[in-house]
mmCIF file of C-alpha atoms and ligand atoms in Angstrom:
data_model
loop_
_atom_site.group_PDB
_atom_site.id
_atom_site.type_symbol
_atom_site.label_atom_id
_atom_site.label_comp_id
_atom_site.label_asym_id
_atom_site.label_seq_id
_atom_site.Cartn_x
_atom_site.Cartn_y
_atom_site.Cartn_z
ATOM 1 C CA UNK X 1331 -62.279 -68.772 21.691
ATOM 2 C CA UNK X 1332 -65.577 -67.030 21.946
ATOM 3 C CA UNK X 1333 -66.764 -63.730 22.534
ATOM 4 C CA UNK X 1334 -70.455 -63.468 22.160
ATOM 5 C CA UNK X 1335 -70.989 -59.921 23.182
ATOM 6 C CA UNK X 1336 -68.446 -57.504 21.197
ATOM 7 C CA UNK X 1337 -70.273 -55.739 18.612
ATOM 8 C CA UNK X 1338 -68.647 -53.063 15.795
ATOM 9 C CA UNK X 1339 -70.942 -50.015 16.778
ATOM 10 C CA UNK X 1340 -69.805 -48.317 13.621
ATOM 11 C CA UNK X 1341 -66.845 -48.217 10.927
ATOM 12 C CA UNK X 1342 -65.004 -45.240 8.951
ATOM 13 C CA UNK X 1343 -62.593 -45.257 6.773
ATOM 14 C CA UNK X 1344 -59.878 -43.101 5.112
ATOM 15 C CA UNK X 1345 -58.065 -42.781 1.844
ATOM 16 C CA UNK X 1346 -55.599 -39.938 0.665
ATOM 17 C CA UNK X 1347 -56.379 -37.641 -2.332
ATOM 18 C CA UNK X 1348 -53.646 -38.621 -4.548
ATOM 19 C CA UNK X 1349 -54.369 -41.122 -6.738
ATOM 20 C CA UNK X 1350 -51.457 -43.443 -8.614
ATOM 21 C CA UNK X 1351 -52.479 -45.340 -11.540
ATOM 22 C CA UNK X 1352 -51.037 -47.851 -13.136
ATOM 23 C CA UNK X 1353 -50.045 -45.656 -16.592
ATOM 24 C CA UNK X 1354 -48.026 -43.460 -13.897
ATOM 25 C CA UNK X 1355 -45.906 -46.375 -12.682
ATOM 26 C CA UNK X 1356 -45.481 -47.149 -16.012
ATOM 27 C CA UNK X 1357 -43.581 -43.653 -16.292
ATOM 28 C CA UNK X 1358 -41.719 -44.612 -12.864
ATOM 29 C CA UNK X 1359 -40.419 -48.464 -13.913
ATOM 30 C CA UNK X 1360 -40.364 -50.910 -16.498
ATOM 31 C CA UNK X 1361 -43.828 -52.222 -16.021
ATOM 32 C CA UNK X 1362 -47.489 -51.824 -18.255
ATOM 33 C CA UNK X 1363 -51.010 -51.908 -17.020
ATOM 34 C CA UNK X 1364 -51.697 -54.700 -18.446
ATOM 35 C CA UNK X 1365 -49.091 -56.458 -16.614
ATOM 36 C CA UNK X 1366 -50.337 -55.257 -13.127
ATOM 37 C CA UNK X 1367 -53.971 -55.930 -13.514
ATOM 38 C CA UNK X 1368 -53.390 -59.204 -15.008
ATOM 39 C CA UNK X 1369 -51.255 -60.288 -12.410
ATOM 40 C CA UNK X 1370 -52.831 -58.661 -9.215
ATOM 41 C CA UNK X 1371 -56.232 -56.821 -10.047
ATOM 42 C CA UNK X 1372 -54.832 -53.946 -8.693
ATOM 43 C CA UNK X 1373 -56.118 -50.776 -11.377
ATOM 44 C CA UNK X 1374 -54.468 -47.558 -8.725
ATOM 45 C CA UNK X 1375 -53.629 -46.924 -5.239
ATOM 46 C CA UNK X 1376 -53.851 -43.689 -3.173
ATOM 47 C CA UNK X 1377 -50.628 -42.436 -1.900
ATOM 48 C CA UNK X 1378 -50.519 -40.023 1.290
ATOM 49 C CA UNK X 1379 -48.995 -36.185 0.737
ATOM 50 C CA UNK X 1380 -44.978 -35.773 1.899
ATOM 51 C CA UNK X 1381 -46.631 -34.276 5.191
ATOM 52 C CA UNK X 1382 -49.237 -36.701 5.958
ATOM 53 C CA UNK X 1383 -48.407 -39.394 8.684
ATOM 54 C CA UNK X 1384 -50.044 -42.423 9.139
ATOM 55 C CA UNK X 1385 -51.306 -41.135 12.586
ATOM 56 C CA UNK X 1386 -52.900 -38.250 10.192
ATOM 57 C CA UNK X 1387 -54.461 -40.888 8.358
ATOM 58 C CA UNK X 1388 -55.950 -42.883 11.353
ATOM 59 C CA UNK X 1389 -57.046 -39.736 13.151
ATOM 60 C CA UNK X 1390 -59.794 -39.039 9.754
ATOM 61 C CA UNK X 1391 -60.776 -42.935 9.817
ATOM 62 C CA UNK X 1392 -60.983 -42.542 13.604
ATOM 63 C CA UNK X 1393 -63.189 -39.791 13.159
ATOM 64 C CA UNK X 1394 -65.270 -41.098 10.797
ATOM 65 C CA UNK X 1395 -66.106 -44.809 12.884
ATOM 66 C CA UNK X 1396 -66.905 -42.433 15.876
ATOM 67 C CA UNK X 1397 -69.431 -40.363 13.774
ATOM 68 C CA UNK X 1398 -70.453 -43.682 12.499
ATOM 69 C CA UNK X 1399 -71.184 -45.129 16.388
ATOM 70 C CA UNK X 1400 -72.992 -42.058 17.411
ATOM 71 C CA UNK X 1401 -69.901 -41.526 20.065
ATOM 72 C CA UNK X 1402 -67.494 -38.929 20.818
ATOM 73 C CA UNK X 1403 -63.319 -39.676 21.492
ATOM 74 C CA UNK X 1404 -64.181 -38.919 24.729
ATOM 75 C CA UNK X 1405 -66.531 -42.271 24.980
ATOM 76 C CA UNK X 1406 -63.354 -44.678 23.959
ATOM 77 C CA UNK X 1407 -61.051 -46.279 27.160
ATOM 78 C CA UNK X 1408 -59.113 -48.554 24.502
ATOM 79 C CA UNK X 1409 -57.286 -47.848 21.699
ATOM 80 C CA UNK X 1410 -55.487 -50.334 19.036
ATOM 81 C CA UNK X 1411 -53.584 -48.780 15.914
ATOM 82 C CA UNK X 1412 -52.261 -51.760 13.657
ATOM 83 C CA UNK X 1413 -49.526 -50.633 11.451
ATOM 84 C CA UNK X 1414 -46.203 -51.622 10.534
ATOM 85 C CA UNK X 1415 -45.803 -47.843 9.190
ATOM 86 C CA UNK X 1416 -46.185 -45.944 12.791
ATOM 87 C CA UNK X 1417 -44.851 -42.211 12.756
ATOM 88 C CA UNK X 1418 -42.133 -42.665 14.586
ATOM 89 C CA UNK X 1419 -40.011 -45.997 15.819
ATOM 90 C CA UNK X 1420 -41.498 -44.392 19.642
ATOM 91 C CA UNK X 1421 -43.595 -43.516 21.082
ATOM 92 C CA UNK X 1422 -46.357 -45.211 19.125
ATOM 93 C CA UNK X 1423 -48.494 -44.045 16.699
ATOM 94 C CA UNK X 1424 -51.830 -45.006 18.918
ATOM 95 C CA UNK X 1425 -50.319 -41.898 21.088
ATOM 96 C CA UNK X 1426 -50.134 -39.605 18.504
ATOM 97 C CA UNK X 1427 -54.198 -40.066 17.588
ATOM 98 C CA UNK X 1428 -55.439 -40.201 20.984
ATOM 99 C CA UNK X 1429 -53.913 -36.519 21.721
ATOM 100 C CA UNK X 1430 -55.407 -35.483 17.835
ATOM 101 C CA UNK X 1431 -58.519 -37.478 18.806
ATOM 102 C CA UNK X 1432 -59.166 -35.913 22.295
ATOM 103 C CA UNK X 1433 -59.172 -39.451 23.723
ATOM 104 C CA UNK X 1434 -59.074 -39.099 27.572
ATOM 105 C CA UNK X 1435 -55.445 -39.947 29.424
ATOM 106 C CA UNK X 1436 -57.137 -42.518 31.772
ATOM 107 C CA UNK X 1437 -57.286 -45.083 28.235
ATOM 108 C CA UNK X 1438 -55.173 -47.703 26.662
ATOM 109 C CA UNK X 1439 -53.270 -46.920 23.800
ATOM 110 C CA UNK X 1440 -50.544 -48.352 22.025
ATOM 111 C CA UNK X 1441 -49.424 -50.351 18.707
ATOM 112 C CA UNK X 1442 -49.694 -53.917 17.627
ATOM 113 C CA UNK X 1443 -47.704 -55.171 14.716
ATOM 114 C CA UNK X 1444 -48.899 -58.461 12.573
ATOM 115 C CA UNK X 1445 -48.046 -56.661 9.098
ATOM 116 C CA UNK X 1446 -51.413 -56.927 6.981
ATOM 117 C CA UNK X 1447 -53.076 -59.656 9.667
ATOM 118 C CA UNK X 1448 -53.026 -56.660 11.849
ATOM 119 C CA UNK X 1449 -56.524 -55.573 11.803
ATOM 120 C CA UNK X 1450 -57.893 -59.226 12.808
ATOM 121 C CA UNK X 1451 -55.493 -59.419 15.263
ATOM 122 C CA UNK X 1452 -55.707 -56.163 16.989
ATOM 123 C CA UNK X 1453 -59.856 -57.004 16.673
ATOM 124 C CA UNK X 1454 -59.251 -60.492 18.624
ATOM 125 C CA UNK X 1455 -57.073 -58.341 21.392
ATOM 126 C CA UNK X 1456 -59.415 -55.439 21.742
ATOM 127 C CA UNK X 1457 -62.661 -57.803 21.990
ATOM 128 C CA UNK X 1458 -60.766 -59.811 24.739
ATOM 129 C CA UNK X 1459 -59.867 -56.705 26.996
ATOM 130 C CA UNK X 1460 -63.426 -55.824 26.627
ATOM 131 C CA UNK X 1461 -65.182 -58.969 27.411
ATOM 132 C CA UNK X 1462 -62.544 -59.178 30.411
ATOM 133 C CA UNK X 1463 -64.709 -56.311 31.665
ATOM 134 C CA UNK X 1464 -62.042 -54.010 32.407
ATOM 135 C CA UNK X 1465 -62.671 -51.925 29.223
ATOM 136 C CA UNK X 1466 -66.060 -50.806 27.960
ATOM 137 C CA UNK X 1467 -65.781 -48.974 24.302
ATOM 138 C CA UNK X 1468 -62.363 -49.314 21.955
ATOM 139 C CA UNK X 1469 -61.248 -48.129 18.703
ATOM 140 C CA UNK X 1470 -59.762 -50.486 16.215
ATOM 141 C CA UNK X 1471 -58.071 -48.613 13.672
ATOM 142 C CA UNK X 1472 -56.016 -50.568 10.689
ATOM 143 C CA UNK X 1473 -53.771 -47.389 9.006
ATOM 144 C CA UNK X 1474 -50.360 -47.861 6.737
ATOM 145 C CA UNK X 1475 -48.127 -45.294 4.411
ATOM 146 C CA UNK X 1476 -46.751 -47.770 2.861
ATOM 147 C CA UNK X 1477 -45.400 -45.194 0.388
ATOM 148 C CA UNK X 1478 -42.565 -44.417 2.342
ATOM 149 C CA UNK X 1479 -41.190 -48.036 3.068
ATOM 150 C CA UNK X 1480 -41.660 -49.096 -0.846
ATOM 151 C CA UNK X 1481 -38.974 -48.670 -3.055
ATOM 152 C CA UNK X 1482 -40.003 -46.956 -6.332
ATOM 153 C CA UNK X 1483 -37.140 -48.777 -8.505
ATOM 154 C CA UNK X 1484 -38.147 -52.043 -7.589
ATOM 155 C CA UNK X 1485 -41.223 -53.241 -10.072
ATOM 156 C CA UNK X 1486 -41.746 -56.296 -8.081
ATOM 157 C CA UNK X 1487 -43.064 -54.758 -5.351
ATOM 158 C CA UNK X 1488 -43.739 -50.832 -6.003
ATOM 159 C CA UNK X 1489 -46.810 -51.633 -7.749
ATOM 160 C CA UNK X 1490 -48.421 -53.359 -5.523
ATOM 161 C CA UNK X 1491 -48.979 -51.135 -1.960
ATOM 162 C CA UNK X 1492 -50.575 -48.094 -1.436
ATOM 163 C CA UNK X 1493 -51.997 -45.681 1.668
ATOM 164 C CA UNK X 1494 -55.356 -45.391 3.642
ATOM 165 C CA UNK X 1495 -56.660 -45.964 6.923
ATOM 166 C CA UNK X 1496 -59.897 -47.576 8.588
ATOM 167 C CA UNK X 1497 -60.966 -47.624 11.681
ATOM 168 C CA UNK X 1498 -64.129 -49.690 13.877
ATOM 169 C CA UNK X 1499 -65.965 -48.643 17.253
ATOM 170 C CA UNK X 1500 -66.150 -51.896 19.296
ATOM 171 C CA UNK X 1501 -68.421 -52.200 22.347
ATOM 172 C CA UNK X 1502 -70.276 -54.699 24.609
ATOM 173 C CA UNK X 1503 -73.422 -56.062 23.406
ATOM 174 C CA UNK X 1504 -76.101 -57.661 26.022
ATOM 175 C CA UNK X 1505 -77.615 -59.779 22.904
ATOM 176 C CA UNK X 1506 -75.571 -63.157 22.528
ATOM 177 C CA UNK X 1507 -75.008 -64.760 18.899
ATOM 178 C CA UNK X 1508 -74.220 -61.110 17.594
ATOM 179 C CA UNK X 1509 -70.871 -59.690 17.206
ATOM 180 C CA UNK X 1510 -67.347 -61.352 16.746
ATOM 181 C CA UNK X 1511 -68.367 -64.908 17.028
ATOM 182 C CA UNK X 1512 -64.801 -66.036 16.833
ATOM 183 C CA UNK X 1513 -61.471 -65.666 16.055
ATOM 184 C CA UNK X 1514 -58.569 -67.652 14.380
ATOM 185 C CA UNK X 1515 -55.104 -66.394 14.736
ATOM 186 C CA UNK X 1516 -52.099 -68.243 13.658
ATOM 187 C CA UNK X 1517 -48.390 -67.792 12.730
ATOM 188 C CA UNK X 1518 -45.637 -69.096 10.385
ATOM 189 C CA UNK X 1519 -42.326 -67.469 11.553
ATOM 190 C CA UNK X 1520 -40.530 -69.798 9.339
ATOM 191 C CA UNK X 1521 -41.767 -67.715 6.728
ATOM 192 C CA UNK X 1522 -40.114 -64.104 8.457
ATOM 193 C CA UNK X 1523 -37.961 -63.966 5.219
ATOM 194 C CA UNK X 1524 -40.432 -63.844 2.196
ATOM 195 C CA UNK X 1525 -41.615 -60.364 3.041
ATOM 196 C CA UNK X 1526 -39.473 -58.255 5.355
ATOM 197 C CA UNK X 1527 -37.587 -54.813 5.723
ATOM 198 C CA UNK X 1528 -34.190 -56.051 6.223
ATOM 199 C CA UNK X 1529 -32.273 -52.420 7.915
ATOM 200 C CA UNK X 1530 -33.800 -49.601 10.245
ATOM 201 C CA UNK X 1531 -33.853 -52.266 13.685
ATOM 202 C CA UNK X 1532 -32.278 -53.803 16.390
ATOM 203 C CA UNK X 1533 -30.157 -56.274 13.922
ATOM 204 C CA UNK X 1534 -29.179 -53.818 11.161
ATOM 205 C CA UNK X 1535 -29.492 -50.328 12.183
ATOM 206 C CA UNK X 1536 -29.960 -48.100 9.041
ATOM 207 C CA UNK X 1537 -26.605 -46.495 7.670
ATOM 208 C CA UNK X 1538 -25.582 -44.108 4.847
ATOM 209 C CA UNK X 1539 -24.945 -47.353 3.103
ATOM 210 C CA UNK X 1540 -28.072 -49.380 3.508
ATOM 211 C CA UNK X 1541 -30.168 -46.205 3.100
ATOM 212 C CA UNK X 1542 -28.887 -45.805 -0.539
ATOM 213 C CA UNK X 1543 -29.219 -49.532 -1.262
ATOM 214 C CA UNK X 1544 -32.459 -48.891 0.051
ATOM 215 C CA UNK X 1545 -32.710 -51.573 2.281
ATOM 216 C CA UNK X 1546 -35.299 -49.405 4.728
ATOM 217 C CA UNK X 1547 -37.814 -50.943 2.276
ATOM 218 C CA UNK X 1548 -39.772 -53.482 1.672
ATOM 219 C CA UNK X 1549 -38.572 -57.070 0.174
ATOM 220 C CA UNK X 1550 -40.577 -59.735 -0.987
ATOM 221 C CA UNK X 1551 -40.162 -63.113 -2.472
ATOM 222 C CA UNK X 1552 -43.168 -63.022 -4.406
ATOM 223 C CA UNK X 1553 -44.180 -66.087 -5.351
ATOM 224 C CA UNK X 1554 -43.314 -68.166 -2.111
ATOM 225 C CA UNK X 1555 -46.024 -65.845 -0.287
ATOM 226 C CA UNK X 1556 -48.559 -66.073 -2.990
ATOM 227 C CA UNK X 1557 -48.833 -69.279 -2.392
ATOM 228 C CA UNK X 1558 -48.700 -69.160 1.700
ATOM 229 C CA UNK X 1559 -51.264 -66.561 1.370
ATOM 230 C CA UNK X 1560 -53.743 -68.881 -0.530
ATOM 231 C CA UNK X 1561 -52.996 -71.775 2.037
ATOM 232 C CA UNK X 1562 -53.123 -69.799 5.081
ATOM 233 C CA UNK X 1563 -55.742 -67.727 4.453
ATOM 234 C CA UNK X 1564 -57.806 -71.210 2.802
ATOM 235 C CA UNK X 1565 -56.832 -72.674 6.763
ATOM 236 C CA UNK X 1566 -57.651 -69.934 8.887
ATOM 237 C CA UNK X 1567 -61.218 -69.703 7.203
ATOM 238 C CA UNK X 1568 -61.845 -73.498 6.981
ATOM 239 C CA UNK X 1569 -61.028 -73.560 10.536
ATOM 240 C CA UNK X 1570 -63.034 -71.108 11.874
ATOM 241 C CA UNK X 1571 -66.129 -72.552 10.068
ATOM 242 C CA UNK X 1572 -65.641 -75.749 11.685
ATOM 243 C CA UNK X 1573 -64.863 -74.574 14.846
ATOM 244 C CA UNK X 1574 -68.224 -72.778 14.829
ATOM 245 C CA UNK X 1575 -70.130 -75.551 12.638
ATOM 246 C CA UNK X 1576 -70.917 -73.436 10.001
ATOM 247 C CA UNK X 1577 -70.606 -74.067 5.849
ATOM 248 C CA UNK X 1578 -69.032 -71.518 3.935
ATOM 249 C CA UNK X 1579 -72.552 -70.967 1.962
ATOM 250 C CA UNK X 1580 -73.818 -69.550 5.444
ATOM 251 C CA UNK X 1581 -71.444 -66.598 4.793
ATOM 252 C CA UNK X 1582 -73.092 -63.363 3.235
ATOM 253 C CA UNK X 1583 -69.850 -61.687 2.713
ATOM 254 C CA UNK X 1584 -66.217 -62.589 3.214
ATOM 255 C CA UNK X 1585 -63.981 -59.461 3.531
ATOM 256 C CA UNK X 1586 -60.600 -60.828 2.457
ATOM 257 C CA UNK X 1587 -57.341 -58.910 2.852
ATOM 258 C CA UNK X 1588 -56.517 -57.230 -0.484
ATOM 259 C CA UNK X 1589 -53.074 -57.617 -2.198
ATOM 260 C CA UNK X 1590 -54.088 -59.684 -4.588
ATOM 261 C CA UNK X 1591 -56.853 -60.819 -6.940
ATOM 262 C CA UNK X 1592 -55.677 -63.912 -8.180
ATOM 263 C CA UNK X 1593 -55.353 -64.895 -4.191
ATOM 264 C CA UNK X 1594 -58.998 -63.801 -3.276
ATOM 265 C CA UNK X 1595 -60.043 -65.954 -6.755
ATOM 266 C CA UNK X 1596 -58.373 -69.037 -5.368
ATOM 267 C CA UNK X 1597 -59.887 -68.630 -1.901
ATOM 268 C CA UNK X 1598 -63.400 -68.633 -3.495
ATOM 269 C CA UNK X 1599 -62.217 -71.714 -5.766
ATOM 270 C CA UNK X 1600 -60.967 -73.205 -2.520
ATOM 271 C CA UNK X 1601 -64.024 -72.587 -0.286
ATOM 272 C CA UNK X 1602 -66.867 -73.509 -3.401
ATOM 273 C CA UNK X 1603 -67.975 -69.640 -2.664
ATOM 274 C CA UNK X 1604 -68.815 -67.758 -5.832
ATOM 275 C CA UNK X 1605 -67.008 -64.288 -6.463
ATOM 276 C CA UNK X 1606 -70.401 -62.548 -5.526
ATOM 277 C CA UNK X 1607 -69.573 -63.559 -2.020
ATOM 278 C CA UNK X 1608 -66.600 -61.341 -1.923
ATOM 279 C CA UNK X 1609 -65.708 -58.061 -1.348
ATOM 280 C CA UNK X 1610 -63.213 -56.705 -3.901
ATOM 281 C CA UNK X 1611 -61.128 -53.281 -3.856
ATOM 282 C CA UNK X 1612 -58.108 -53.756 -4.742
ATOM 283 C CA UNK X 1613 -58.478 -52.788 -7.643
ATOM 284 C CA UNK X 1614 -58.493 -49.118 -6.174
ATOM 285 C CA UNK X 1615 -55.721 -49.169 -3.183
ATOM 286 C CA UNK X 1616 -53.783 -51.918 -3.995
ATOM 287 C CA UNK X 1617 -52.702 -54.009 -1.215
ATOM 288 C CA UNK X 1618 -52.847 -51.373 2.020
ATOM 289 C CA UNK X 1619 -51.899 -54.014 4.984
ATOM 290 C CA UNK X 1620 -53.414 -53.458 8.257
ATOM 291 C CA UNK X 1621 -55.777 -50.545 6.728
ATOM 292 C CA UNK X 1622 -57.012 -53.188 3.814
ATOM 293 C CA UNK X 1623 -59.832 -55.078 5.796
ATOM 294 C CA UNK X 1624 -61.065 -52.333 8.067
ATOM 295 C CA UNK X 1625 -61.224 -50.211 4.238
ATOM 296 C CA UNK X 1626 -63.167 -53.181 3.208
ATOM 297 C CA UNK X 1627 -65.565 -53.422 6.141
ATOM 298 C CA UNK X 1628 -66.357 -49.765 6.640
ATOM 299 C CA UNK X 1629 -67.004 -49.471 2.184
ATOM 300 C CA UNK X 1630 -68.959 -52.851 2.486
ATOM 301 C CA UNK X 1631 -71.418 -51.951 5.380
ATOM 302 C CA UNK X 1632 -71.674 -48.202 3.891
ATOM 303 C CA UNK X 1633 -72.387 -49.799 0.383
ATOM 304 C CA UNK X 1634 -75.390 -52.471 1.814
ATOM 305 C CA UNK X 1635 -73.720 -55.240 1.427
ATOM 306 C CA UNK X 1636 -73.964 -56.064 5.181
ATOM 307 C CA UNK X 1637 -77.685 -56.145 6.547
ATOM 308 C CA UNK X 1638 -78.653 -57.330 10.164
ATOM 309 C CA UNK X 1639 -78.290 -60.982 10.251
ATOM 310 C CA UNK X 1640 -75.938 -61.678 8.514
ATOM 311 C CA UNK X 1641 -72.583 -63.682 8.865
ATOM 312 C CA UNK X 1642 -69.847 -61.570 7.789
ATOM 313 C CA UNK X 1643 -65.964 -63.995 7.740
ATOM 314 C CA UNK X 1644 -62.945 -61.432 7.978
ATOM 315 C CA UNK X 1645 -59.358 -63.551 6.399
ATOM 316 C CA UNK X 1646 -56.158 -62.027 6.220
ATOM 317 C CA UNK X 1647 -52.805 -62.862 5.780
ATOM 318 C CA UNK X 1648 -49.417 -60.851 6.341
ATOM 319 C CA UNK X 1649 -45.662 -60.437 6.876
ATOM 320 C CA UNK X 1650 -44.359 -62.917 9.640
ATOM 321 C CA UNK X 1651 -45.693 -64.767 8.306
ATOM 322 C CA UNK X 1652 -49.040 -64.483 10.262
ATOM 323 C CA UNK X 1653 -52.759 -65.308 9.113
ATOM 324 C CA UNK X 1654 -55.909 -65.234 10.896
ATOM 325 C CA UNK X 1655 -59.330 -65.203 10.685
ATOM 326 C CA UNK X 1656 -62.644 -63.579 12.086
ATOM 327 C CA UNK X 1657 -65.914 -64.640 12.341
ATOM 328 C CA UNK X 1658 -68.985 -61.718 12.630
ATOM 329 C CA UNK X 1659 -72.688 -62.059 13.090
ATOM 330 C CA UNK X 1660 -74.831 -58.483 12.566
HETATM 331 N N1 LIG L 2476 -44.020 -55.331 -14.323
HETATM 332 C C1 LIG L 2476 -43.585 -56.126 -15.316
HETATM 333 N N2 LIG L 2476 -42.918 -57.289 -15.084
HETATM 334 C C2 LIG L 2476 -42.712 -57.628 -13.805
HETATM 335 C C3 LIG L 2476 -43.138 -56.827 -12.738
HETATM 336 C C4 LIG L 2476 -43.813 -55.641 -13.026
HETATM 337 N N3 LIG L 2476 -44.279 -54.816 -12.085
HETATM 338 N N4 LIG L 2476 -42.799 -57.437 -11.587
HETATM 339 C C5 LIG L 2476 -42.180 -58.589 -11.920
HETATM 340 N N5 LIG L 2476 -42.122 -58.688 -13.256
HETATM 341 C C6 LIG L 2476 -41.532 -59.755 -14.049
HETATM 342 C C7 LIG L 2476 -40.556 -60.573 -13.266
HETATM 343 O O1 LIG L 2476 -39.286 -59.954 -13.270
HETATM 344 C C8 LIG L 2476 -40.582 -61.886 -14.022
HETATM 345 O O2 LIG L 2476 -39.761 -61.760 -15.140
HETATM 346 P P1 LIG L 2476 -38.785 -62.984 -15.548
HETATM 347 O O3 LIG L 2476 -39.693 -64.130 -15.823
HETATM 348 O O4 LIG L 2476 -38.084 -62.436 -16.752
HETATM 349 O O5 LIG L 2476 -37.916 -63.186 -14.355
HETATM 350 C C9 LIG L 2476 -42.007 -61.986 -14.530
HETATM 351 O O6 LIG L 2476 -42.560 -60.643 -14.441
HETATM 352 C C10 LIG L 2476 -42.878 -62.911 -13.708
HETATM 353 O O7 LIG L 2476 -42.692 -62.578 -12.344
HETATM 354 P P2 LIG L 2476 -43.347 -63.448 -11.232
HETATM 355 O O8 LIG L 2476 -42.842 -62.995 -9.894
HETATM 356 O O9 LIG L 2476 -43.238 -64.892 -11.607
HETATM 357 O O10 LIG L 2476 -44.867 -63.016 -11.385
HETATM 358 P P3 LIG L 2476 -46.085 -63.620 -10.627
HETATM 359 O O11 LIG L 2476 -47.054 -64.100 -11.614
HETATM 360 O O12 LIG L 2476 -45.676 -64.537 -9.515
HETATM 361 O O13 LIG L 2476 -46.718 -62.327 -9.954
HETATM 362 C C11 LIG L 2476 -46.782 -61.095 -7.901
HETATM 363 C C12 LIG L 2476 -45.950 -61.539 -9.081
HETATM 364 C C13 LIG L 2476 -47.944 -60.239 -8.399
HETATM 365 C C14 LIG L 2476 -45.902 -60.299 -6.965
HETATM 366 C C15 LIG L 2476 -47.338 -62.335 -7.197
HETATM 367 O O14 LIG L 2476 -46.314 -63.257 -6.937
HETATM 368 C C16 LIG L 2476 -48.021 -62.010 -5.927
HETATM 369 O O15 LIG L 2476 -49.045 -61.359 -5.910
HETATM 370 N N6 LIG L 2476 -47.487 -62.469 -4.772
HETATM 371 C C17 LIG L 2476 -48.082 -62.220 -3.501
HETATM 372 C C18 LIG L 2476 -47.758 -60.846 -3.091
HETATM 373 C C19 LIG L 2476 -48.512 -60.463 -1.897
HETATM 374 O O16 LIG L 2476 -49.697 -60.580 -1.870
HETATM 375 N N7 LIG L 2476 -47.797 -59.961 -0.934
HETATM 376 C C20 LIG L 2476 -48.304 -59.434 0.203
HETATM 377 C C21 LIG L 2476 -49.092 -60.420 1.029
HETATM 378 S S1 LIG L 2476 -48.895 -60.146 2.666
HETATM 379 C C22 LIG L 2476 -49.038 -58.552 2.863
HETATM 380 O O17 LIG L 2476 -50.013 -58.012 2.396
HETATM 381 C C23 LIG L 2476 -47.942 -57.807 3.529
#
């Protein structure tokens, strides 16, 4: 699926003050810095303050992209917030930025939920309502605080997450062959139990006893989605070049989604596409979910490691498990 004329117009991005390294978790569970970075890359993450809500978070990302654009809330008729970490269960979180943002009543808002592929997907579904005409400028905002679904006792997974938020202006473009080029989404829901949060919904409502077992939080079979991650993310960007006829050594940049080094590493192996070709930082927020590629994008383009021209290949991969892939000419 094409869509020739959706451009990012600008990109912003968000990350809370407090910073968690990897000597504090040390402190928190039976687990070293050495351990951490040799295993993930990951060096700190940022966690959000008690009263800081992931709509909080969005709303200074949001803020940010618009500066970014040149535009004011007041220009946007579509708004996507990916997160699996909204404020509340309802109404959703997209509500709760609009009214902070000041963007008019008369605009779409509302959630979409495809854990860390969330970004790429909420891109491909914003970039379709526009190019159906009926929409003319959205915000595309990625945002998680993760901190409050982790479980701090559990070393196998605290270490890993962390908070932020970014967020991307999209709008029509009248110049073909710039923009999202393409998109690849897919889904393995065969894979719904490697990484899940097994009480708080429709099946297992949370209880006095679940909440102390802390089953509100996150799960994860590690090592079964390290290697999905490596072949879904390897799939979703070898299809999208073909699809499009390009070689991987046409990209200037891939922005992969960060929760792992080792996985980015074998994506490069896997594609022939030297480390240089990547942008890294997880090393400083660990793996953020929907916020981690829209972090990327915004501290990549601010940085100059995006210049007009260039092919840019967004890969991500998630809870679900679902994977996808995005293909951007500047
Ligand atoms: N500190 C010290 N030891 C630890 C820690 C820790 N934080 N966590 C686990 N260990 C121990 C384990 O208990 C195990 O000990 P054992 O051999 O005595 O049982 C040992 O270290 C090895 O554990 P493994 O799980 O085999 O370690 P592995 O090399 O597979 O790395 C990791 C674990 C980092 C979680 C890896 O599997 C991984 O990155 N998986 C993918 C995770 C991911 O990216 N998830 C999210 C993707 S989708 C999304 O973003 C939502």
């Amino acid at each position: 699926m094409t869509h020739p004329s959706t451009v990012i117009l600008g990109t912003g991005s968000y990350a809370p003050e407090r910073v968690l390294t990897n000597d504090d978790l040390a402190h928190m569970v039976d687990t070293s810095d050495e351990w951490i970075r040799s295993r993930s890359g990951i060096r700190e993450r940022r966690i959000a303050a008690p009263n800081e809500a992931t709509s909080d978070m969005g709303v200074q990302a949001a803020r940010r992209a618009l500066e970014d654009a040149g535009l004011k809330a007041t220009d946007i008729d579509l708004l996507i917030v990916a997160t699996v970490t909204p404020d509340l269960p309802m109404p959703a979180c997209a509500c709760f930025i609009q009214q902070k943002l000041g963007v008019p009543n008369n605009s779409a808002c509302f959630d979409l939920n495809a854990a860390c592929s969330g970004y790429v997907y909420a891109l491909d579904t914003a970039c379709a309502m526009l190019t159906s005409g009926r929409y003319r400028k959205a915000l595309v905002i990625g945002v998680e605080k993760l901190s409050g679904v982790i479980d701090w006792q559990d070393r196998t997974t605290c270490v890993l997450f962390g908070d932020g938020a970014g967020a991307t202006v999209i709008g029509l473009s009248d110049k073909p062959g710039l923009g999202l080029l393409g998109t690849r989404l897919g889904t393995a829901g065969d894979g719904a139990d490697l990484l899940y949060i097994s009480h708080g919904g429709s099946r297992s409502p949370s209880t006095p006893e679940s909440i102390a077992a802390r089953d509100h939080c996150i799960r994860m079979k590690g090592k079964e989605v390290f290697k999905l991650a490596v072949r879904g993310m390897d799939e979703a960007a070898r299809d999208i070049l073909e699809q499009h006829q390009i070689r991987a050594d046409q990209i200037s940049l891939v922005i992969p989604h960060q929760a792992n080094l080792r996985i980015i590493e074998a994506i490069s192996q896997y594609l022939e596409l030297p480390m240089e070709r990547f942008f890294v930082n997880v090393d400083r927020y660990g793996n953020t979910s929907a916020a981690s590629i829209p972090i990327a994008l915004d501290e990549a383009r601010r940085s100059g490691r995006i210049k007009p021209g260039d092919l840019t290949l967004l890969v991500a991969f998630g809870a679900g498990l679902t994977y996808g892939s995005a293909l951007i000419r500047w």
